mmCIF file of C-alpha atoms in Angstrom:
data_model
loop_
_atom_site.group_PDB
_atom_site.id
_atom_site.type_symbol
_atom_site.label_atom_id
_atom_site.label_comp_id
_atom_site.label_asym_id
_atom_site.label_seq_id
_atom_site.Cartn_x
_atom_site.Cartn_y
_atom_site.Cartn_z
ATOM 1 C CA MET A 34 -6.685 -48.737 23.116
ATOM 2 C CA ARG A 35 -3.858 -46.246 24.364
ATOM 3 C CA ARG A 36 -2.177 -47.378 21.802
ATOM 4 C CA LYS A 37 -4.584 -46.105 18.461
ATOM 5 C CA ALA A 38 -5.439 -43.144 20.121
ATOM 6 C CA GLY A 39 -2.232 -42.241 20.005
ATOM 7 C CA LEU A 40 -1.790 -42.712 16.263
ATOM 8 C CA VAL A 41 -5.228 -41.222 16.400
ATOM 9 C CA LEU A 42 -3.505 -37.859 17.823
ATOM 10 C CA LEU A 43 0.692 -37.990 15.685
ATOM 11 C CA ALA A 44 -1.487 -37.992 13.025
ATOM 12 C CA LEU A 45 -2.875 -34.638 13.561
ATOM 13 C CA ALA A 46 0.278 -33.643 15.431
ATOM 14 C CA VAL A 47 1.424 -33.510 11.777
ATOM 15 C CA PHE A 48 -1.659 -32.262 10.276
ATOM 16 C CA PHE A 49 -2.056 -28.634 11.978
ATOM 17 C CA ALA A 50 1.980 -28.535 12.595
ATOM 18 C CA ALA A 51 1.929 -29.631 7.737
ATOM 19 C CA LEU A 52 -0.587 -26.545 7.990
ATOM 20 C CA SER A 53 1.483 -23.443 9.598
ATOM 21 C CA PRO A 54 3.848 -23.050 6.253
ATOM 22 C CA LEU A 55 1.054 -23.154 4.273
ATOM 23 C CA LEU A 56 -1.097 -20.770 5.855
ATOM 24 C CA ARG A 57 1.749 -18.649 5.557
ATOM 25 C CA TRP A 58 3.632 -19.353 2.667
ATOM 26 C CA TYR A 59 1.125 -20.689 -0.040
ATOM 27 C CA ALA A 60 -2.757 -19.636 1.050
ATOM 28 C CA PHE A 61 -1.345 -15.870 2.132
ATOM 29 C CA PRO A 62 0.467 -14.604 -1.810
ATOM 30 C CA ARG A 63 -3.003 -16.116 -2.436
ATOM 31 C CA LEU A 64 -5.705 -14.814 -1.055
ATOM 32 C CA ALA A 65 -4.331 -11.852 0.136
ATOM 33 C CA LYS A 66 -5.343 -9.369 -2.406
ATOM 34 C CA ILE A 67 -6.691 -5.957 -3.742
ATOM 35 C CA PRO A 68 -10.469 -5.854 -4.174
ATOM 36 C CA ALA A 69 -10.704 -5.650 -8.863
ATOM 37 C CA ASN A 70 -13.836 -2.278 -7.730
ATOM 38 C CA HIS A 71 -11.478 -0.895 -5.035
ATOM 39 C CA TYR A 72 -12.899 2.802 -4.499
ATOM 40 C CA GLN A 73 -10.869 5.872 -2.808
ATOM 41 C CA HIS A 74 -11.927 9.140 -2.412
ATOM 42 C CA MET A 75 -9.161 11.267 -0.144
ATOM 43 C CA VAL A 76 -8.588 15.095 0.261
ATOM 44 C CA LEU A 77 -5.298 17.068 1.207
ATOM 45 C CA GLU A 78 -4.749 20.826 2.031
ATOM 46 C CA ALA A 79 -2.166 23.507 1.360
ATOM 47 C CA ARG A 80 -2.840 26.138 3.678
ATOM 48 C CA ASP A 81 -1.252 29.240 3.211
ATOM 49 C CA ALA A 82 0.240 28.634 -0.156
ATOM 50 C CA THR A 83 1.730 29.557 -3.730
ATOM 51 C CA LEU A 84 -0.614 30.062 -6.499
ATOM 52 C CA LEU A 85 -0.013 31.500 -10.292
ATOM 53 C CA ASP A 86 -3.195 33.926 -11.405
ATOM 54 C CA TYR A 87 -3.222 32.745 -15.007
ATOM 55 C CA ALA A 88 -4.999 35.679 -15.889
ATOM 56 C CA THR A 89 -2.241 38.303 -14.590
ATOM 57 C CA MET A 90 0.321 35.450 -14.950
ATOM 58 C CA ARG A 91 1.687 36.770 -11.081
ATOM 59 C CA ALA A 92 2.198 34.049 -8.136
ATOM 60 C CA LYS A 93 -0.504 35.151 -4.679
ATOM 61 C CA GLN A 94 -0.230 33.603 -1.463
ATOM 62 C CA VAL A 95 -3.650 32.577 -0.650
ATOM 63 C CA PRO A 96 -5.311 31.054 2.348
ATOM 64 C CA LYS A 97 -5.584 27.467 1.094
ATOM 65 C CA VAL A 98 -5.250 24.575 -1.691
ATOM 66 C CA THR A 99 -7.035 21.964 -2.031
ATOM 67 C CA VAL A 100 -6.464 17.992 -3.304
ATOM 68 C CA VAL A 101 -9.309 15.679 -4.178
ATOM 69 C CA GLN A 102 -7.634 12.417 -5.389
ATOM 70 C CA THR A 103 -10.110 9.268 -6.620
ATOM 71 C CA LEU A 104 -9.353 6.084 -7.230
ATOM 72 C CA LYS A 105 -11.614 3.507 -9.084
ATOM 73 C CA GLY A 106 -11.240 0.102 -9.974
ATOM 74 C CA ASN A 107 -12.162 -0.491 -13.322
ATOM 75 C CA VAL A 108 -13.142 -4.226 -13.318
ATOM 76 C CA GLU A 109 -13.858 -4.373 -17.252
ATOM 77 C CA ALA A 110 -11.004 -3.374 -17.585
ATOM 78 C CA SER A 111 -8.941 -5.334 -15.766
ATOM 79 C CA GLU A 112 -10.594 -8.696 -16.616
ATOM 80 C CA ARG A 113 -9.676 -7.697 -19.901
ATOM 81 C CA ILE A 114 -5.982 -7.778 -18.745
ATOM 82 C CA GLU A 115 -6.708 -10.424 -16.731
ATOM 83 C CA GLU A 116 -7.235 -13.238 -19.792
ATOM 84 C CA SER A 117 -4.131 -12.216 -21.600
ATOM 85 C CA ALA A 118 -1.911 -11.505 -18.482
ATOM 86 C CA GLY A 119 -2.908 -15.117 -16.751
ATOM 87 C CA ARG A 120 -3.255 -13.484 -13.112
ATOM 88 C CA ASP A 121 -5.691 -11.472 -11.113
ATOM 89 C CA VAL A 122 -4.578 -7.765 -12.022
ATOM 90 C CA VAL A 123 -6.491 -4.097 -10.781
ATOM 91 C CA VAL A 124 -6.745 -1.001 -12.845
ATOM 92 C CA TRP A 125 -7.377 1.968 -11.427
ATOM 93 C CA ASP A 126 -8.627 5.087 -12.695
ATOM 94 C CA GLY A 127 -7.137 8.169 -10.858
ATOM 95 C CA LEU A 128 -7.813 12.187 -10.956
ATOM 96 C CA SER A 129 -5.682 14.098 -9.130
ATOM 97 C CA TYR A 130 -7.616 17.534 -8.860
ATOM 98 C CA VAL A 131 -7.145 20.680 -7.682
ATOM 99 C CA VAL A 132 -8.994 24.043 -6.749
ATOM 100 C CA GLY A 133 -8.069 26.898 -6.012
ATOM 101 C CA PRO A 134 -9.664 28.618 -2.376
ATOM 102 C CA ASP A 135 -12.498 29.929 -4.799
ATOM 103 C CA GLY A 136 -13.583 26.578 -5.133
ATOM 104 C CA ARG A 137 -11.944 26.514 -8.972
ATOM 105 C CA MET A 138 -10.339 24.640 -10.736
ATOM 106 C CA VAL A 139 -6.392 25.049 -11.442
ATOM 107 C CA SER A 140 -5.563 21.417 -12.736
ATOM 108 C CA LYS A 141 -6.597 18.244 -13.039
ATOM 109 C CA ILE A 142 -4.670 14.907 -14.439
ATOM 110 C CA PRO A 143 -5.595 11.652 -14.401
ATOM 111 C CA GLU A 144 -4.517 8.181 -14.832
ATOM 112 C CA ARG A 145 -4.404 4.301 -15.650
ATOM 113 C CA TYR A 146 -2.928 2.203 -12.711
ATOM 114 C CA ILE A 147 -2.186 -1.410 -13.675
ATOM 115 C CA PHE A 148 -0.385 -3.369 -11.453
ATOM 116 C CA ASP A 149 -1.169 -7.514 -9.475
ATOM 117 C CA ALA A 150 -3.667 -7.662 -6.935
ATOM 118 C CA HIS A 151 -0.883 -9.644 -5.074
ATOM 119 C CA THR A 152 1.925 -7.671 -5.040
ATOM 120 C CA GLN A 153 1.210 -4.043 -6.525
ATOM 121 C CA GLN A 154 3.381 -4.646 -9.003
ATOM 122 C CA PRO A 155 2.852 -2.368 -12.321
ATOM 123 C CA VAL A 156 1.639 -4.935 -15.184
ATOM 124 C CA HIS A 157 1.992 -3.273 -18.392
ATOM 125 C CA ALA A 158 -1.103 -3.071 -20.372
ATOM 126 C CA THR A 159 -2.633 -0.933 -22.727
ATOM 127 C CA GLY A 160 -4.178 1.871 -21.504
ATOM 128 C CA GLU A 161 -0.884 2.874 -18.679
ATOM 129 C CA MET A 162 -1.087 6.405 -19.026
ATOM 130 C CA VAL A 163 -0.572 9.532 -16.749
ATOM 131 C CA ASP A 164 -2.733 12.670 -18.723
ATOM 132 C CA GLY A 165 -3.256 10.782 -21.395
ATOM 133 C CA ASP A 166 0.583 9.869 -21.929
ATOM 134 C CA PRO A 167 1.530 6.797 -22.710
ATOM 135 C CA VAL A 168 3.926 6.024 -19.957
ATOM 136 C CA ARG A 169 5.505 2.498 -18.865
ATOM 137 C CA ARG A 170 6.359 1.972 -14.897
ATOM 138 C CA GLU A 171 8.195 0.097 -12.047
ATOM 139 C CA GLY A 172 7.521 0.044 -9.074
ATOM 140 C CA ILE A 173 5.149 1.075 -7.148
ATOM 141 C CA GLU A 174 2.437 3.856 -6.707
ATOM 142 C CA PHE A 175 -0.018 4.623 -4.146
ATOM 143 C CA LYS A 176 0.504 1.149 -1.751
ATOM 144 C CA TRP A 177 3.475 0.032 -0.704
ATOM 145 C CA PRO A 178 3.321 -4.408 -0.622
ATOM 146 C CA PHE A 179 1.255 -6.394 1.623
ATOM 147 C CA LEU A 180 3.899 -7.210 4.748
ATOM 148 C CA THR A 181 6.062 -4.113 4.100
ATOM 149 C CA GLU A 182 9.300 -4.209 4.839
ATOM 150 C CA LYS A 183 11.761 -2.235 6.250
ATOM 151 C CA ARG A 184 14.235 -1.146 3.064
ATOM 152 C CA ASP A 185 14.012 1.285 0.992
ATOM 153 C CA TYR A 186 11.359 1.081 -2.620
ATOM 154 C CA ALA A 187 11.210 2.308 -6.426
ATOM 155 C CA TYR A 188 8.362 4.525 -6.204
ATOM 156 C CA PHE A 189 6.718 6.115 -9.694
ATOM 157 C CA ASP A 190 6.263 9.759 -9.684
ATOM 158 C CA ALA A 191 3.478 10.540 -12.164
ATOM 159 C CA GLN A 192 4.076 14.094 -12.220
ATOM 160 C CA ALA A 193 7.919 13.640 -14.061
ATOM 161 C CA ARG A 194 6.695 10.547 -15.505
ATOM 162 C CA VAL A 195 10.204 8.787 -13.451
ATOM 163 C CA THR A 196 10.638 6.158 -11.034
ATOM 164 C CA ALA A 197 12.974 7.539 -8.218
ATOM 165 C CA PRO A 198 13.783 5.369 -4.667
ATOM 166 C CA ILE A 199 11.364 6.075 -2.007
ATOM 167 C CA HIS A 200 13.692 5.550 1.443
ATOM 168 C CA TYR A 201 12.808 3.765 4.342
ATOM 169 C CA LYS A 202 13.151 6.715 7.262
ATOM 170 C CA GLY A 203 12.316 4.283 10.700
ATOM 171 C CA THR A 204 9.694 3.155 12.498
ATOM 172 C CA ARG A 205 6.867 5.410 14.335
ATOM 173 C CA ASP A 206 3.794 5.716 16.428
ATOM 174 C CA PHE A 207 0.879 6.681 14.396
ATOM 175 C CA ARG A 208 -2.101 7.281 16.785
ATOM 176 C CA GLY A 209 -1.709 3.554 17.867
ATOM 177 C CA LEU A 210 -0.732 1.606 14.681
ATOM 178 C CA GLU A 211 2.865 1.032 14.454
ATOM 179 C CA VAL A 212 4.166 2.828 10.987
ATOM 180 C CA TYR A 213 7.184 2.841 8.557
ATOM 181 C CA TYR A 214 7.670 6.607 7.421
ATOM 182 C CA PHE A 215 8.813 6.726 3.705
ATOM 183 C CA GLU A 216 10.138 9.803 2.016
ATOM 184 C CA GLN A 217 11.842 10.487 -1.357
ATOM 185 C CA THR A 218 12.576 13.682 -2.992
ATOM 186 C CA ILE A 219 12.146 14.391 -7.037
ATOM 187 C CA PRO A 220 14.621 17.096 -7.871
ATOM 188 C CA TRP A 221 13.778 20.098 -10.068
ATOM 189 C CA THR A 222 12.202 18.272 -13.362
ATOM 190 C CA LYS A 223 11.368 19.616 -16.410
ATOM 191 C CA VAL A 224 7.445 17.864 -16.855
ATOM 192 C CA PRO A 225 4.899 18.015 -19.128
ATOM 193 C CA ILE A 226 2.573 21.359 -19.251
ATOM 194 C CA PRO A 227 -0.732 19.797 -17.817
ATOM 195 C CA ARG A 228 -3.457 19.210 -20.178
ATOM 196 C CA THR A 229 -6.249 20.943 -18.745
ATOM 197 C CA LEU A 230 -5.260 24.830 -17.456
ATOM 198 C CA PRO A 231 -7.743 26.774 -15.838
ATOM 199 C CA VAL A 232 -7.653 29.713 -18.537
ATOM 200 C CA GLU A 233 -10.783 28.616 -21.307
ATOM 201 C CA GLY A 234 -8.952 28.874 -24.338
ATOM 202 C CA LEU A 235 -5.408 28.311 -23.401
ATOM 203 C CA SER A 236 -3.989 24.062 -23.778
ATOM 204 C CA ALA A 237 -0.799 22.239 -23.510
ATOM 205 C CA GLU A 238 0.258 23.300 -26.583
ATOM 206 C CA ALA A 239 -0.492 26.776 -26.934
ATOM 207 C CA VAL A 240 2.231 27.111 -23.743
ATOM 208 C CA GLU A 241 4.476 24.942 -25.676
ATOM 209 C CA LYS A 242 5.000 27.185 -29.041
ATOM 210 C CA THR A 243 5.621 30.070 -26.037
ATOM 211 C CA GLY A 244 9.335 28.175 -25.137
ATOM 212 C CA THR A 245 7.662 28.148 -21.644
ATOM 213 C CA THR A 246 8.089 25.123 -19.448
ATOM 214 C CA ARG A 247 6.697 23.648 -16.763
ATOM 215 C CA TRP A 248 9.143 22.460 -13.434
ATOM 216 C CA TYR A 249 8.627 20.677 -10.526
ATOM 217 C CA THR A 250 9.954 19.717 -7.205
ATOM 218 C CA THR A 251 8.416 17.928 -4.025
ATOM 219 C CA VAL A 252 9.318 15.785 -0.562
ATOM 220 C CA ARG A 253 6.910 12.950 -0.761
ATOM 221 C CA LYS A 254 6.105 11.844 2.830
ATOM 222 C CA PHE A 255 4.515 8.464 3.231
ATOM 223 C CA TRP A 256 3.334 6.839 6.941
ATOM 224 C CA VAL A 257 2.793 3.237 5.998
ATOM 225 C CA GLU A 258 1.204 0.465 8.139
ATOM 226 C CA PRO A 259 3.468 -2.556 7.029
ATOM 227 C CA LEU A 260 0.797 -5.535 7.680
ATOM 228 C CA THR A 261 -2.245 -3.923 4.823
ATOM 229 C CA GLY A 262 0.828 -1.967 2.913
ATOM 230 C CA ALA A 263 -1.749 1.321 2.958
ATOM 231 C CA PRO A 264 -0.417 4.773 4.152
ATOM 232 C CA VAL A 265 -2.131 6.360 6.619
ATOM 233 C CA TYR A 266 -0.951 9.359 6.190
ATOM 234 C CA GLY A 267 1.086 11.499 3.935
ATOM 235 C CA GLU A 268 2.595 15.523 2.863
ATOM 236 C CA GLU A 269 4.063 16.353 0.258
ATOM 237 C CA ILE A 270 6.369 19.821 0.117
ATOM 238 C CA HIS A 271 5.595 20.888 -3.035
ATOM 239 C CA ARG A 272 6.598 23.548 -5.638
ATOM 240 C CA GLU A 273 5.632 24.046 -9.581
ATOM 241 C CA GLU A 274 7.232 26.887 -12.096
ATOM 242 C CA LEU A 275 6.898 28.066 -15.481
ATOM 243 C CA ARG A 276 9.982 29.102 -17.647
ATOM 244 C CA GLY A 277 11.097 31.391 -20.357
ATOM 245 C CA GLY A 278 9.479 31.421 -22.653
ATOM 246 C CA THR A 279 7.117 34.435 -24.517
ATOM 247 C CA LEU A 280 3.942 34.155 -21.646
ATOM 248 C CA LEU A 281 6.057 35.593 -18.909
ATOM 249 C CA GLY A 282 7.118 38.455 -20.509
ATOM 250 C CA ASP A 283 10.782 40.107 -19.189
ATOM 251 C CA ARG A 284 11.095 37.386 -16.314
ATOM 252 C CA ASP A 285 12.657 34.003 -15.711
ATOM 253 C CA ARG A 286 10.393 32.655 -13.727
ATOM 254 C CA VAL A 287 6.812 32.016 -11.757
ATOM 255 C CA THR A 288 5.893 30.479 -9.451
ATOM 256 C CA ALA A 289 3.044 28.102 -10.100
ATOM 257 C CA PHE A 290 1.999 26.478 -7.296
ATOM 258 C CA ALA A 291 4.121 25.736 -4.167
ATOM 259 C CA GLY A 292 2.930 24.579 -0.405
ATOM 260 C CA HIS A 293 2.538 21.634 2.946
ATOM 261 C CA VAL A 294 0.370 19.763 0.534
ATOM 262 C CA LYS A 295 -1.309 16.963 3.739
ATOM 263 C CA MET A 296 -3.928 14.938 4.362
ATOM 264 C CA ARG A 297 -7.110 16.677 5.931
ATOM 265 C CA GLU A 298 -7.925 15.652 9.309
ATOM 266 C CA ASP A 299 -11.524 13.905 9.012
ATOM 267 C CA TYR A 300 -10.130 11.556 6.007
ATOM 268 C CA THR A 301 -7.129 10.348 8.231
ATOM 269 C CA ALA A 302 -9.052 9.264 10.989
ATOM 270 C CA HIS A 303 -10.914 7.400 8.555
ATOM 271 C CA THR A 304 -8.185 6.216 6.958
ATOM 272 C CA VAL A 305 -6.871 5.051 10.211
ATOM 273 C CA ASP A 306 -9.749 3.310 11.488
ATOM 274 C CA LEU A 307 -9.904 1.827 8.311
ATOM 275 C CA VAL A 308 -6.774 0.404 8.209
ATOM 276 C CA THR A 309 -7.014 -0.869 11.501
ATOM 277 C CA SER A 310 -9.978 -3.327 10.833
ATOM 278 C CA GLN A 311 -8.025 -4.433 7.204
ATOM 279 C CA ARG A 312 -5.001 -5.406 9.643
ATOM 280 C CA LEU A 313 -7.331 -8.539 11.274
ATOM 281 C CA PRO A 314 -7.724 -10.863 8.817
ATOM 282 C CA ILE A 315 -3.812 -10.440 7.644
ATOM 283 C CA LEU A 316 -2.608 -10.934 11.238
ATOM 284 C CA LEU A 317 -5.270 -14.556 11.106
ATOM 285 C CA LEU A 318 -3.439 -15.860 7.827
ATOM 286 C CA THR A 319 0.309 -14.444 8.923
ATOM 287 C CA SER A 320 1.122 -15.162 12.423
ATOM 288 C CA TRP A 321 -2.516 -16.797 14.967
ATOM 289 C CA LEU A 322 -3.446 -18.980 12.831
ATOM 290 C CA PRO A 323 0.031 -20.325 11.473
ATOM 291 C CA TRP A 324 1.003 -20.015 15.209
ATOM 292 C CA GLY A 325 -1.772 -21.240 16.280
ATOM 293 C CA SER A 326 -1.584 -24.468 14.338
ATOM 294 C CA LEU A 327 2.147 -24.773 15.251
ATOM 295 C CA ALA A 328 1.086 -24.789 19.253
ATOM 296 C CA LEU A 329 -1.664 -26.973 18.131
ATOM 297 C CA GLY A 330 0.171 -29.710 17.086
ATOM 298 C CA LEU A 331 3.449 -29.702 19.124
ATOM 299 C CA LEU A 332 0.489 -30.254 21.734
ATOM 300 C CA LEU A 333 -0.703 -33.028 20.014
ATOM 301 C CA LEU A 334 2.204 -34.917 19.561
ATOM 302 C CA ALA A 335 3.340 -35.002 22.771
ATOM 303 C CA LEU A 336 -0.238 -36.061 23.596
ATOM 304 C CA ALA A 337 0.902 -39.092 21.696
ATOM 305 C CA LEU A 338 4.530 -39.577 22.982
ATOM 306 C CA TYR A 339 2.417 -39.413 26.244
ATOM 307 C CA LEU A 340 0.497 -42.321 25.393
ATOM 308 C CA GLU A 341 2.875 -44.131 23.537
ATOM 309 C CA ALA A 342 4.784 -44.072 26.671
ATOM 310 C CA ARG A 343 2.234 -45.254 28.356
ATOM 311 C CA ALA A 344 0.938 -48.446 26.003
ATOM 312 C CA ARG A 345 4.804 -49.633 25.510
ATOM 313 C CA ARG A 346 4.737 -49.637 30.272
ATOM 314 C CA ARG A 347 3.961 -52.923 31.513
ATOM 315 C CA PRO A 348 2.599 -54.240 34.664
ATOM 316 C CA GLY A 349 4.926 -55.895 37.500
ATOM 317 C CA SER A 350 4.049 -58.983 38.540
ATOM 318 C CA ALA A 351 3.685 -58.389 41.906
ATOM 319 C CA ALA A 352 5.344 -61.175 43.788
ATOM 320 C CA THR A 353 3.356 -63.591 45.841
ATOM 321 C CA LYS A 354 4.452 -66.411 48.854
ATOM 322 C CA ALA A 355 3.475 -70.071 48.255
ATOM 323 C CA GLU A 356 1.171 -71.183 50.771
ATOM 324 C CA ASP A 357 1.859 -73.989 52.615
ATOM 325 C CA PRO A 358 0.274 -76.924 52.682
ATOM 326 C CA SER A 359 -2.604 -78.005 55.204
ATOM 327 C CA PRO A 360 -1.487 -80.309 57.101
ATOM 328 C CA VAL A 361 -3.503 -83.725 57.131
ATOM 329 C CA THR A 362 -4.991 -84.935 60.121
ATOM 330 C CA ALA A 363 -5.542 -88.778 60.267
#
């Protein structure tokens, strides 16, 4: 019976030991994915900012500029692209909507971001765009890969339509979470005029005809939770200028927007809570279950070897003395 029990334990030990790498290296890459119907809403603010008054074409100080960013999963579009791509695809329809202190629109820039649901790498398909202009993204945008590494990544800048390195700057503690801090600098770059402008009747084409161009620079900062690859906080030191042309009169340049844009406190708290809850299933698949399975396999192996060793033992023969025959009496 011990021999049979040992064989059963040995089979179980092999099963759980083999299950450990399968969970980590086979199951996790296939199960960890961004849902196609994901929706995200974020509000950022720039206090004491500089903003262009298009009525006078003069820059002025304002108490606050608000940036509302939304990302909405387009399930129908993702299913259509998946048929030709042959893999899980997510399509995010995004909108960056900027409003001034009076609540009036300053600019709005839509974009469509198409990427692999598992790796977050871009998938090139019809419809990929920024503000109506077709683009071909390289690198990540909005979200880092699951199990983010301590290294630089290529990050797509939607304003400049370019990809540039975003540098890993160290590990930090952010409200109880261990996060990786990344920073990217986009130098002064000529960028397209937004198609939607705050002045009725003023179009991007009309501005371009005056010879006026738009320039932009930013320092982009992200605090990224490495298991989920989700930014829990972000900031931008953002500047835009209009340069040259008859629209500015005798001036060489004018500030269109300048400010230190930060996530609003209530959205920061909500994001931290959300990401904290999303860490659990990833921890299960990448750490707790694989290591637990391996430990259980080793324990079962040790128990099987112990039973096998006991089964091989032979009981010792006890030395017995021969009894003398009883004397025969007549």
